[in-house]
Amino acid sequence: MTTTESSGQLTLGIRVQHGTHGVGRVMADLGETVLARFGERIESVLRIDLRIETSLEAAIEDGSAGDSRDALLRGQALAIQSVNDQWGVFSRSRVQLLPHQLWVCHRVNGQWPFRWLVADDVGLGKTIECGLVLMPLIASGRVKRLLVLAPAKLVPQWQERMRQMFDIRLQAYAKDVDTDRLDFWGTANMVVASIHTLRDDRRGARARLLDAEPWDAVIVDEAHHLNADERLGGTLAYSLLSDMETRRRINSLLLFSGTPHRGKDFGFLALMRLVRPDLFDPDREAGPQMADLSKAMIRNNKSMATDLKGDRLFTKVTVSSREYVFAEAEKRFYDTLSSFIIDGRAYAATFDGRAQSARMLLLITLQKLAARLDRGDPQRARQASRTSIRAVRQGACGIDGLLDGRRRRGSGHPCRARRSDRDDGAYPPHRRRD
């Protein structure tokens, strides 16, 4: 659709669009005003308020035709709205529904039991999608025992939103009511719990959960925490879900994560194996398995999300590339810190448990310090470099020396080395304290 401001004389009968009167046809072009017929009415309107409607043939010919998916999305949105207006199919939910949320509900509930990973972009309403999936299943009696696992800080949010939006009342798990004497899992059928709490078996919580009756449906939020590493194996949270699967405690499984693939195929395929062990295996080649993703993963992105009128919800993201060149001081700092981190990771890998975690935490902190380097101001760059390098030296000494923990005992503490010993710019050697 084009404006009429830059157009010449409007042709008699050409289709035009007006913001108030809708679509009409030109009867006479009077210059600043245009006489047009809108339905049964003839109106005199300002020329600048009109837009020329381009015919489909002309749009195809000059390449200005829009994306056909827009028309499809708008048609689906109008169909959903029409059905709801007539029969109130979705009237129990107390939220403004969106087409992509209903699409997730349709896909997941298309078979029973279901096994899906929903990997929608952040902000597309996974809680609403979950409620839409659960509502008909709870109403029909298919889901009588429901377990929602989420990070601890999100447990109250899940409990509140399920109750307010869908009248689904979840009981929050608490340590003090889950003991050997109190049969919590035998009496609670709709539970929301912190996966980080249940993964720890020091109080027997994990064992009691694994011994409980099977769950009709298990929902896991922030499922990327169910991580598995090729060398170190699965996290405690991952092994908890894996053990529940092994003991056949999960009938239907629904995972939510905006970032399921975090750069490592092994971890992603290990996550997908929880969903569909018949399709995915992290020990097999990744490429051929990706063809089966559509059978187990649903993904909606913000660029295609619309409301029930078919209008886009989010402004299209404009991406541009910019090139930066390190100043000499920045490059020297970057190279030094990179070498430190590489050597430090190798050294940290020789430890186990909390000792390894402490050293890795320091390295991550140093990486973030480097990322905050302001390249636009050389003076601030030099200041940030000096501050970060001091942090490197202090931190390295505090954790017994990441660069070289195998130095002989008699060398003395490295942080007390004379300045003349460090003139080459390298970090001082360190030794490990027993």
Short mmCIF file of C-alpha atoms in Angstrom, two decimals:
data_model
loop_
_atom_site.label_atom_id
_atom_site.label_comp_id
_atom_site.label_asym_id
_atom_site.label_seq_id
_atom_site.Cartn_x
_atom_site.Cartn_y
_atom_site.Cartn_z
CA MET A 1 0.00 0.00 0.00
CA THR A 2 1.43 3.38 -1.04
CA THR A 3 0.68 6.98 -0.08
CA THR A 4 -1.16 9.38 -2.40
CA GLU A 5 1.05 12.38 -1.57
CA SER A 6 3.71 11.50 -4.13
CA SER A 7 1.26 10.07 -6.65
CA GLY A 8 0.09 11.94 -9.71
CA GLN A 9 -3.55 12.31 -10.73
CA LEU A 10 -5.59 9.53 -9.13
CA THR A 11 -7.28 7.32 -11.69
CA LEU A 12 -11.07 7.13 -11.61
CA GLY A 13 -12.16 3.93 -9.86
CA ILE A 14 -8.80 3.16 -8.19
CA ARG A 15 -9.13 1.50 -4.76
CA VAL A 16 -8.03 3.59 -1.79
CA GLN A 17 -7.91 3.13 1.99
CA HIS A 18 -9.04 5.77 4.53
CA GLY A 19 -8.45 5.54 8.27
CA THR A 20 -12.06 6.39 9.16
CA HIS A 21 -14.17 5.38 6.18
CA GLY A 22 -12.34 2.19 5.21
CA VAL A 23 -11.88 0.99 1.62
CA GLY A 24 -13.40 2.96 -1.24
CA ARG A 25 -13.00 3.94 -4.89
CA VAL A 26 -11.99 7.31 -6.31
CA MET A 27 -14.75 9.25 -8.11
CA ALA A 28 -12.86 12.49 -8.69
CA ASP A 29 -9.41 13.90 -7.88
CA LEU A 30 -9.88 17.57 -6.91
CA GLY A 31 -6.26 18.24 -5.95
CA GLU A 32 -5.97 18.62 -2.19
CA THR A 33 -9.24 16.77 -1.71
CA VAL A 34 -10.60 13.61 -3.31
CA LEU A 35 -14.18 12.55 -3.86
CA ALA A 36 -14.53 8.83 -3.12
CA ARG A 37 -17.31 6.28 -2.61
CA PHE A 38 -17.11 4.21 0.58
CA GLY A 39 -19.87 1.62 0.42
CA GLU A 40 -23.14 3.52 0.03
CA ARG A 41 -21.62 6.87 1.04
CA ILE A 42 -19.75 9.42 -1.01
CA GLU A 43 -17.20 11.40 1.01
CA SER A 44 -14.88 14.31 0.28
CA VAL A 45 -11.59 13.54 2.04
CA LEU A 46 -8.13 15.04 2.19
CA ARG A 47 -5.74 13.54 -0.33
CA ILE A 48 -3.00 13.06 2.29
CA ASP A 49 -5.34 10.82 4.36
CA LEU A 50 -5.68 8.27 1.58
CA ARG A 51 -3.53 5.25 0.81
CA ILE A 52 -3.64 3.52 -2.56
CA GLU A 53 -4.46 -0.17 -2.31
CA THR A 54 -2.09 -2.15 -4.49
CA SER A 55 -3.63 -5.07 -6.34
CA LEU A 56 -2.22 -8.55 -5.79
CA GLU A 57 -1.08 -8.74 -9.40
CA ALA A 58 0.78 -5.43 -9.16
CA ALA A 59 2.36 -6.36 -5.83
CA ILE A 60 3.65 -9.63 -7.23
CA GLU A 61 4.93 -7.91 -10.34
CA ASP A 62 6.93 -5.22 -8.55
CA GLY A 63 8.03 -7.48 -5.66
CA SER A 64 6.20 -5.56 -2.91
CA ALA A 65 3.94 -8.44 -1.86
CA GLY A 66 4.07 -9.07 1.88
CA ASP A 67 4.88 -12.30 3.70
CA SER A 68 2.10 -14.84 3.15
CA ARG A 69 2.54 -15.98 6.74
CA ASP A 70 1.08 -12.66 7.92
CA ALA A 71 -2.19 -13.44 6.17
CA LEU A 72 -2.17 -16.98 7.59
CA LEU A 73 -1.54 -15.73 11.15
CA ARG A 74 -4.29 -13.13 10.86
CA GLY A 75 -6.72 -15.75 9.54
CA GLN A 76 -5.91 -18.14 12.39
CA ALA A 77 -6.29 -15.36 14.95
CA LEU A 78 -9.72 -14.38 13.61
CA ALA A 79 -10.84 -18.03 13.60
CA ILE A 80 -9.80 -18.49 17.24
CA GLN A 81 -11.55 -15.30 18.27
CA SER A 82 -14.71 -16.32 16.42
CA VAL A 83 -14.85 -19.73 18.13
CA ASN A 84 -14.28 -18.20 21.54
CA ASP A 85 -16.92 -15.51 20.98
CA GLN A 86 -19.52 -18.15 20.07
CA TRP A 87 -18.83 -20.89 22.60
CA GLY A 88 -16.47 -19.40 25.20
CA VAL A 89 -14.08 -22.30 24.84
CA PHE A 90 -11.27 -20.44 26.60
CA SER A 91 -13.42 -18.35 28.92
CA ARG A 92 -12.17 -20.08 32.12
CA SER A 93 -8.70 -18.65 31.70
CA ARG A 94 -8.49 -15.17 33.15
CA VAL A 95 -5.92 -13.86 30.71
CA GLN A 96 -5.81 -12.42 27.21
CA LEU A 97 -4.86 -15.42 25.12
CA LEU A 98 -2.51 -15.29 22.16
CA PRO A 99 -2.45 -17.53 19.07
CA HIS A 100 0.99 -19.04 19.72
CA GLN A 101 -0.09 -20.05 23.24
CA LEU A 102 -3.13 -21.85 21.88
CA TRP A 103 -0.91 -23.51 19.28
CA VAL A 104 1.32 -24.93 22.03
CA CYS A 105 -1.78 -26.22 23.83
CA HIS A 106 -2.99 -27.86 20.61
CA ARG A 107 0.35 -29.55 19.87
CA VAL A 108 0.97 -30.83 23.39
CA ASN A 109 -2.55 -32.13 23.97
CA GLY A 110 -2.66 -33.77 20.55
CA GLN A 111 -1.57 -37.05 22.14
CA TRP A 112 -1.59 -38.66 25.57
CA PRO A 113 0.71 -39.13 27.33
CA PHE A 114 2.69 -36.17 26.01
CA ARG A 115 6.46 -35.63 25.89
CA TRP A 116 7.55 -32.16 24.77
CA LEU A 117 10.17 -29.46 25.22
CA VAL A 118 8.68 -25.98 24.73
CA ALA A 119 11.52 -23.63 23.80
CA ASP A 120 9.66 -20.34 23.26
CA ASP A 121 11.53 -17.06 23.45
CA VAL A 122 11.53 -15.39 26.87
CA GLY A 123 8.42 -13.26 27.39
CA LEU A 124 5.94 -15.31 25.34
CA GLY A 125 4.03 -16.60 28.37
CA LYS A 126 5.14 -20.13 29.27
CA THR A 127 3.04 -20.08 32.46
CA ILE A 128 -0.08 -19.39 30.40
CA GLU A 129 0.85 -22.14 27.94
CA CYS A 130 1.25 -24.56 30.80
CA GLY A 131 -2.13 -23.60 32.28
CA LEU A 132 -3.86 -24.03 28.92
CA VAL A 133 -2.34 -27.50 28.58
CA LEU A 134 -3.34 -28.56 32.09
CA MET A 135 -6.89 -27.16 32.24
CA PRO A 136 -8.64 -29.75 30.03
CA LEU A 137 -6.52 -32.59 31.41
CA ILE A 138 -7.42 -31.79 35.01
CA ALA A 139 -11.08 -31.26 34.07
CA SER A 140 -11.25 -34.64 32.31
CA GLY A 141 -9.51 -36.44 35.17
CA ARG A 142 -6.45 -37.48 33.18
CA VAL A 143 -4.19 -35.46 35.46
CA LYS A 144 -4.83 -36.14 39.12
CA ARG A 145 -1.23 -36.07 40.31
CA LEU A 146 0.76 -33.07 39.07
CA LEU A 147 4.34 -32.07 39.94
CA VAL A 148 5.78 -28.71 38.87
CA LEU A 149 9.55 -28.34 39.33
CA ALA A 150 11.08 -24.87 39.12
CA PRO A 151 14.00 -22.85 40.53
CA ALA A 152 13.34 -21.88 44.15
CA LYS A 153 12.72 -18.19 43.41
CA LEU A 154 10.01 -19.05 40.84
CA VAL A 155 8.01 -21.43 43.05
CA PRO A 156 5.78 -18.68 44.59
CA GLN A 157 5.21 -17.20 41.13
CA TRP A 158 4.04 -20.53 39.69
CA GLN A 159 1.75 -21.12 42.66
CA GLU A 160 0.18 -17.65 42.42
CA ARG A 161 -0.27 -17.54 38.65
CA MET A 162 -1.75 -21.01 38.33
CA ARG A 163 -4.30 -20.12 41.00
CA GLN A 164 -5.15 -16.64 39.72
CA MET A 165 -5.23 -17.40 35.99
CA PHE A 166 -6.58 -20.96 35.85
CA ASP A 167 -7.84 -21.81 39.34
CA ILE A 168 -5.25 -24.59 39.54
CA ARG A 169 -4.22 -24.79 43.19
CA LEU A 170 -0.71 -26.09 43.76
CA GLN A 171 0.68 -26.96 47.16
CA ALA A 172 4.17 -25.58 47.71
CA TYR A 173 6.70 -28.14 48.89
CA ALA A 174 8.30 -27.41 52.27
CA LYS A 175 11.10 -29.29 53.99
CA ASP A 176 9.45 -29.29 57.40
CA VAL A 177 6.40 -31.24 56.18
CA ASP A 178 8.43 -33.83 54.28
CA THR A 179 9.90 -36.20 56.86
CA ASP A 180 9.98 -39.93 57.45
CA ARG A 181 7.06 -39.55 59.87
CA LEU A 182 4.93 -37.32 57.63
CA ASP A 183 3.77 -38.82 54.34
CA PHE A 184 3.89 -35.62 52.28
CA TRP A 185 4.04 -37.24 48.84
CA GLY A 186 1.25 -39.63 49.74
CA THR A 187 -1.19 -36.82 50.56
CA ALA A 188 -0.17 -34.01 48.20
CA ASN A 189 -1.36 -34.53 44.62
CA MET A 190 -0.82 -31.06 43.10
CA VAL A 191 2.66 -29.87 44.08
CA VAL A 192 5.07 -27.14 43.03
CA ALA A 193 8.59 -27.58 44.35
CA SER A 194 12.14 -26.31 43.98
CA ILE A 195 14.13 -28.76 41.91
CA HIS A 196 17.28 -27.55 43.65
CA THR A 197 15.78 -28.56 47.01
CA LEU A 198 14.62 -32.01 45.93
CA ARG A 199 17.87 -32.90 44.17
CA ASP A 200 19.74 -32.93 47.51
CA ASP A 201 19.32 -36.23 49.37
CA ARG A 202 20.97 -35.26 52.65
CA ARG A 203 17.56 -35.17 54.37
CA GLY A 204 16.13 -38.03 52.35
CA ALA A 205 13.85 -35.77 50.27
CA ARG A 206 15.07 -37.18 46.97
CA ALA A 207 14.61 -40.78 48.06
CA ARG A 208 11.08 -40.14 49.32
CA LEU A 209 10.14 -38.47 46.02
CA LEU A 210 11.48 -41.44 44.04
CA ASP A 211 9.49 -43.82 46.24
CA ALA A 212 6.24 -41.87 45.82
CA GLU A 213 3.36 -42.84 43.54
CA PRO A 214 3.83 -42.02 39.83
CA TRP A 215 2.88 -38.57 38.53
CA ASP A 216 0.36 -38.14 35.74
CA ALA A 217 2.26 -35.07 34.55
CA VAL A 218 5.59 -33.47 35.48
CA ILE A 219 6.33 -29.88 34.42
CA VAL A 220 9.89 -28.52 34.60
CA ASP A 221 10.56 -24.79 34.28
CA GLU A 222 14.02 -23.47 33.32
CA ALA A 223 14.82 -26.97 32.08
CA HIS A 224 18.32 -25.94 30.92
CA HIS A 225 19.35 -26.53 34.55
CA LEU A 226 19.00 -30.23 33.72
CA ASN A 227 22.49 -30.17 32.32
CA ALA A 228 24.79 -33.03 31.41
CA ASP A 229 28.45 -32.83 30.50
CA GLU A 230 30.29 -35.32 28.32
CA ARG A 231 33.13 -35.61 30.81
CA LEU A 232 31.54 -34.86 34.19
CA GLY A 233 28.14 -36.46 33.63
CA GLY A 234 24.76 -35.05 34.66
CA THR A 235 24.03 -32.48 37.34
CA LEU A 236 22.09 -33.49 40.44
CA ALA A 237 18.93 -32.02 38.92
CA TYR A 238 19.46 -34.00 35.71
CA SER A 239 20.05 -37.24 37.57
CA LEU A 240 16.88 -36.64 39.62
CA LEU A 241 14.73 -36.52 36.47
CA SER A 242 16.65 -39.42 34.99
CA ASP A 243 16.05 -41.53 38.10
CA MET A 244 12.35 -40.66 38.06
CA GLU A 245 12.21 -41.85 34.44
CA THR A 246 14.08 -45.06 35.26
CA ARG A 247 11.63 -45.82 38.06
CA ARG A 248 8.66 -45.00 35.81
CA ARG A 249 7.47 -42.17 38.03
CA ILE A 250 6.65 -39.85 35.09
CA ASN A 251 3.74 -40.46 32.74
CA SER A 252 3.70 -37.17 30.79
CA LEU A 253 6.62 -34.73 30.73
CA LEU A 254 6.65 -31.07 29.67
CA LEU A 255 9.88 -29.04 29.81
CA PHE A 256 10.12 -25.26 29.38
CA SER A 257 13.35 -23.47 28.47
CA GLY A 258 14.12 -20.38 26.44
CA THR A 259 17.74 -21.52 26.00
CA PRO A 260 17.76 -25.33 25.68
CA HIS A 261 20.87 -25.42 23.49
CA ARG A 262 23.71 -23.67 25.26
CA GLY A 263 26.40 -24.24 22.68
CA LYS A 264 27.05 -27.92 23.36
CA ASP A 265 25.32 -30.63 21.36
CA PHE A 266 25.95 -33.24 24.04
CA GLY A 267 24.11 -31.30 26.74
CA PHE A 268 21.22 -30.49 24.41
CA LEU A 269 20.78 -34.08 23.25
CA ALA A 270 21.02 -35.30 26.85
CA LEU A 271 18.12 -32.95 27.66
CA MET A 272 16.15 -34.22 24.66
CA ARG A 273 16.80 -37.79 25.77
CA LEU A 274 14.79 -37.07 28.91
CA VAL A 275 11.91 -36.04 26.66
CA ARG A 276 12.14 -38.76 24.02
CA PRO A 277 14.72 -41.45 24.80
CA ASP A 278 13.51 -43.34 21.73
CA LEU A 279 14.66 -40.51 19.43
CA PHE A 280 17.69 -38.86 21.04
CA ASP A 281 21.01 -40.04 22.44
CA PRO A 282 23.94 -37.69 23.21
CA ASP A 283 26.40 -40.47 22.46
CA ARG A 284 25.29 -40.63 18.82
CA GLU A 285 26.15 -38.16 16.06
CA ALA A 286 24.11 -34.98 16.47
CA GLY A 287 23.33 -34.17 12.82
CA PRO A 288 20.91 -37.01 11.94
CA GLN A 289 19.02 -36.57 15.23
CA MET A 290 18.16 -32.95 14.53
CA ALA A 291 15.66 -34.10 11.89
CA ASP A 292 13.47 -35.46 14.71
CA LEU A 293 13.35 -32.23 16.73
CA SER A 294 9.90 -31.30 15.40
CA LYS A 295 8.51 -34.46 17.04
CA ALA A 296 9.60 -33.40 20.51
CA MET A 297 10.29 -29.64 20.56
CA ILE A 298 8.01 -26.65 20.00
CA ARG A 299 9.55 -23.22 19.46
CA ASN A 300 7.86 -19.86 18.97
CA ASN A 301 9.94 -16.73 18.51
CA LYS A 302 9.01 -13.13 19.13
CA SER A 303 9.36 -12.12 15.51
CA MET A 304 6.28 -14.18 14.58
CA ALA A 305 4.12 -13.64 17.70
CA THR A 306 0.80 -11.83 17.09
CA ASP A 307 -2.32 -10.90 19.03
CA LEU A 308 -5.79 -12.26 18.20
CA LYS A 309 -6.16 -9.58 15.53
CA GLY A 310 -3.05 -10.83 13.75
CA ASP A 311 -0.96 -7.77 14.65
CA ARG A 312 2.67 -8.27 15.61
CA LEU A 313 3.38 -8.08 19.34
CA PHE A 314 7.01 -7.08 19.13
CA THR A 315 8.87 -4.54 17.04
CA LYS A 316 11.14 -6.14 14.49
CA VAL A 317 14.74 -6.23 15.68
CA THR A 318 17.20 -4.38 13.48
CA VAL A 319 20.67 -5.91 13.59
CA SER A 320 23.78 -4.01 12.53
CA SER A 321 27.44 -4.96 12.75
CA ARG A 322 30.16 -2.79 14.23
CA GLU A 323 33.85 -3.48 14.26
CA TYR A 324 36.12 -2.59 17.16
CA VAL A 325 39.89 -2.64 17.27
CA PHE A 326 41.75 -3.16 20.54
CA ALA A 327 44.13 -0.46 21.68
CA GLU A 328 47.58 -1.73 22.56
CA ALA A 329 46.85 -1.67 26.31
CA GLU A 330 43.57 -3.50 25.78
CA LYS A 331 45.14 -6.17 23.60
CA ARG A 332 47.91 -6.74 26.13
CA PHE A 333 45.34 -7.06 28.92
CA TYR A 334 43.10 -9.36 26.84
CA ASP A 335 45.98 -11.68 25.90
CA THR A 336 47.27 -11.82 29.47
CA LEU A 337 43.84 -12.54 30.95
CA SER A 338 43.04 -15.14 28.27
CA SER A 339 46.25 -17.02 29.03
CA PHE A 340 45.52 -16.84 32.74
CA ILE A 341 42.00 -18.23 32.29
CA ILE A 342 43.09 -21.05 29.97
CA ASP A 343 45.84 -22.16 32.36
CA GLY A 344 43.53 -21.67 35.32
CA ARG A 345 40.80 -23.90 33.86
CA ALA A 346 43.31 -26.69 33.31
CA TYR A 347 44.55 -26.33 36.90
CA ALA A 348 41.01 -26.15 38.35
CA ALA A 349 40.12 -29.38 36.55
CA THR A 350 42.59 -31.23 38.80
CA PHE A 351 40.33 -30.56 41.81
CA ASP A 352 36.96 -32.04 42.75
CA GLY A 353 33.78 -30.70 44.29
CA ARG A 354 33.79 -27.34 46.03
CA ALA A 355 37.51 -26.81 45.53
CA GLN A 356 37.00 -26.91 41.76
CA SER A 357 33.87 -24.73 41.96
CA ALA A 358 35.70 -22.01 43.92
CA ARG A 359 38.44 -21.77 41.34
CA MET A 360 36.03 -21.79 38.41
CA LEU A 361 34.00 -19.02 40.08
CA LEU A 362 37.06 -16.79 40.18
CA LEU A 363 37.75 -17.42 36.50
CA ILE A 364 34.17 -16.57 35.55
CA THR A 365 34.40 -13.35 37.57
CA LEU A 366 37.55 -12.38 35.70
CA GLN A 367 35.88 -13.05 32.36
CA LYS A 368 33.06 -10.69 33.33
CA LEU A 369 35.56 -8.03 34.35
CA ALA A 370 37.13 -8.26 30.92
CA ALA A 371 33.73 -8.09 29.22
CA ARG A 372 32.98 -4.78 30.96
CA LEU A 373 36.06 -3.15 29.53
CA ASP A 374 35.04 0.20 28.01
CA ARG A 375 36.75 0.26 24.63
CA GLY A 376 35.41 3.69 23.80
CA ASP A 377 37.58 5.53 26.32
CA PRO A 378 41.32 4.73 26.34
CA GLN A 379 41.80 6.25 29.80
CA ARG A 380 39.01 4.14 31.30
CA ALA A 381 40.36 1.14 29.39
CA ARG A 382 43.76 1.51 31.03
CA GLN A 383 42.13 2.00 34.42
CA ALA A 384 39.95 -1.10 33.98
CA SER A 385 42.99 -3.08 32.86
CA ARG A 386 44.99 -2.12 35.97
CA THR A 387 42.02 -2.84 38.27
CA SER A 388 41.33 -6.22 36.69
CA ILE A 389 44.98 -7.28 36.71
CA ARG A 390 45.18 -6.42 40.42
CA ALA A 391 42.08 -8.56 40.94
CA VAL A 392 43.71 -11.38 39.02
CA ARG A 393 46.82 -11.25 41.20
CA GLN A 394 44.92 -10.98 44.46
CA GLY A 395 42.44 -13.66 43.48
CA ALA A 396 45.14 -16.01 42.27
CA CYS A 397 46.94 -15.74 45.58
CA GLY A 398 43.69 -16.26 47.46
CA ILE A 399 43.06 -19.62 45.84
CA ASP A 400 46.55 -21.00 46.11
CA GLY A 401 47.69 -19.99 42.64
CA LEU A 402 45.78 -21.12 39.60
CA LEU A 403 48.63 -20.71 37.17
CA ASP A 404 51.07 -23.14 38.68
CA GLY A 405 50.10 -25.07 41.79
CA ARG A 406 52.92 -27.49 41.42
CA ARG A 407 55.77 -25.15 42.34
CA ARG A 408 58.18 -26.45 44.96
CA ARG A 409 57.40 -25.56 48.55
CA GLY A 410 60.57 -23.58 49.22
CA SER A 411 59.91 -20.82 46.72
CA GLY A 412 58.07 -18.60 49.19
CA HIS A 413 54.71 -16.91 48.67
CA PRO A 414 54.50 -15.64 45.07
CA CYS A 415 52.68 -12.43 45.89
CA ARG A 416 55.70 -11.26 47.82
CA ALA A 417 58.02 -11.57 44.84
CA ARG A 418 60.19 -8.55 44.12
CA ARG A 419 58.96 -6.21 41.37
CA SER A 420 62.16 -6.89 39.41
CA ASP A 421 61.06 -10.57 39.24
CA ARG A 422 57.90 -9.52 37.36
CA ASP A 423 59.32 -7.13 34.78
CA ASP A 424 58.57 -9.55 31.96
CA GLY A 425 54.83 -8.94 32.47
CA ALA A 426 53.99 -12.56 33.31
CA TYR A 427 52.08 -13.41 36.45
CA PRO A 428 54.22 -14.77 39.32
CA PRO A 429 54.35 -18.55 39.80
CA HIS A 430 52.28 -19.95 42.64
CA ARG A 431 52.39 -22.99 44.80
CA ARG A 432 49.56 -24.98 46.35
CA ARG A 433 49.14 -25.03 50.10
CA ASP A 434 48.31 -28.41 51.62
#
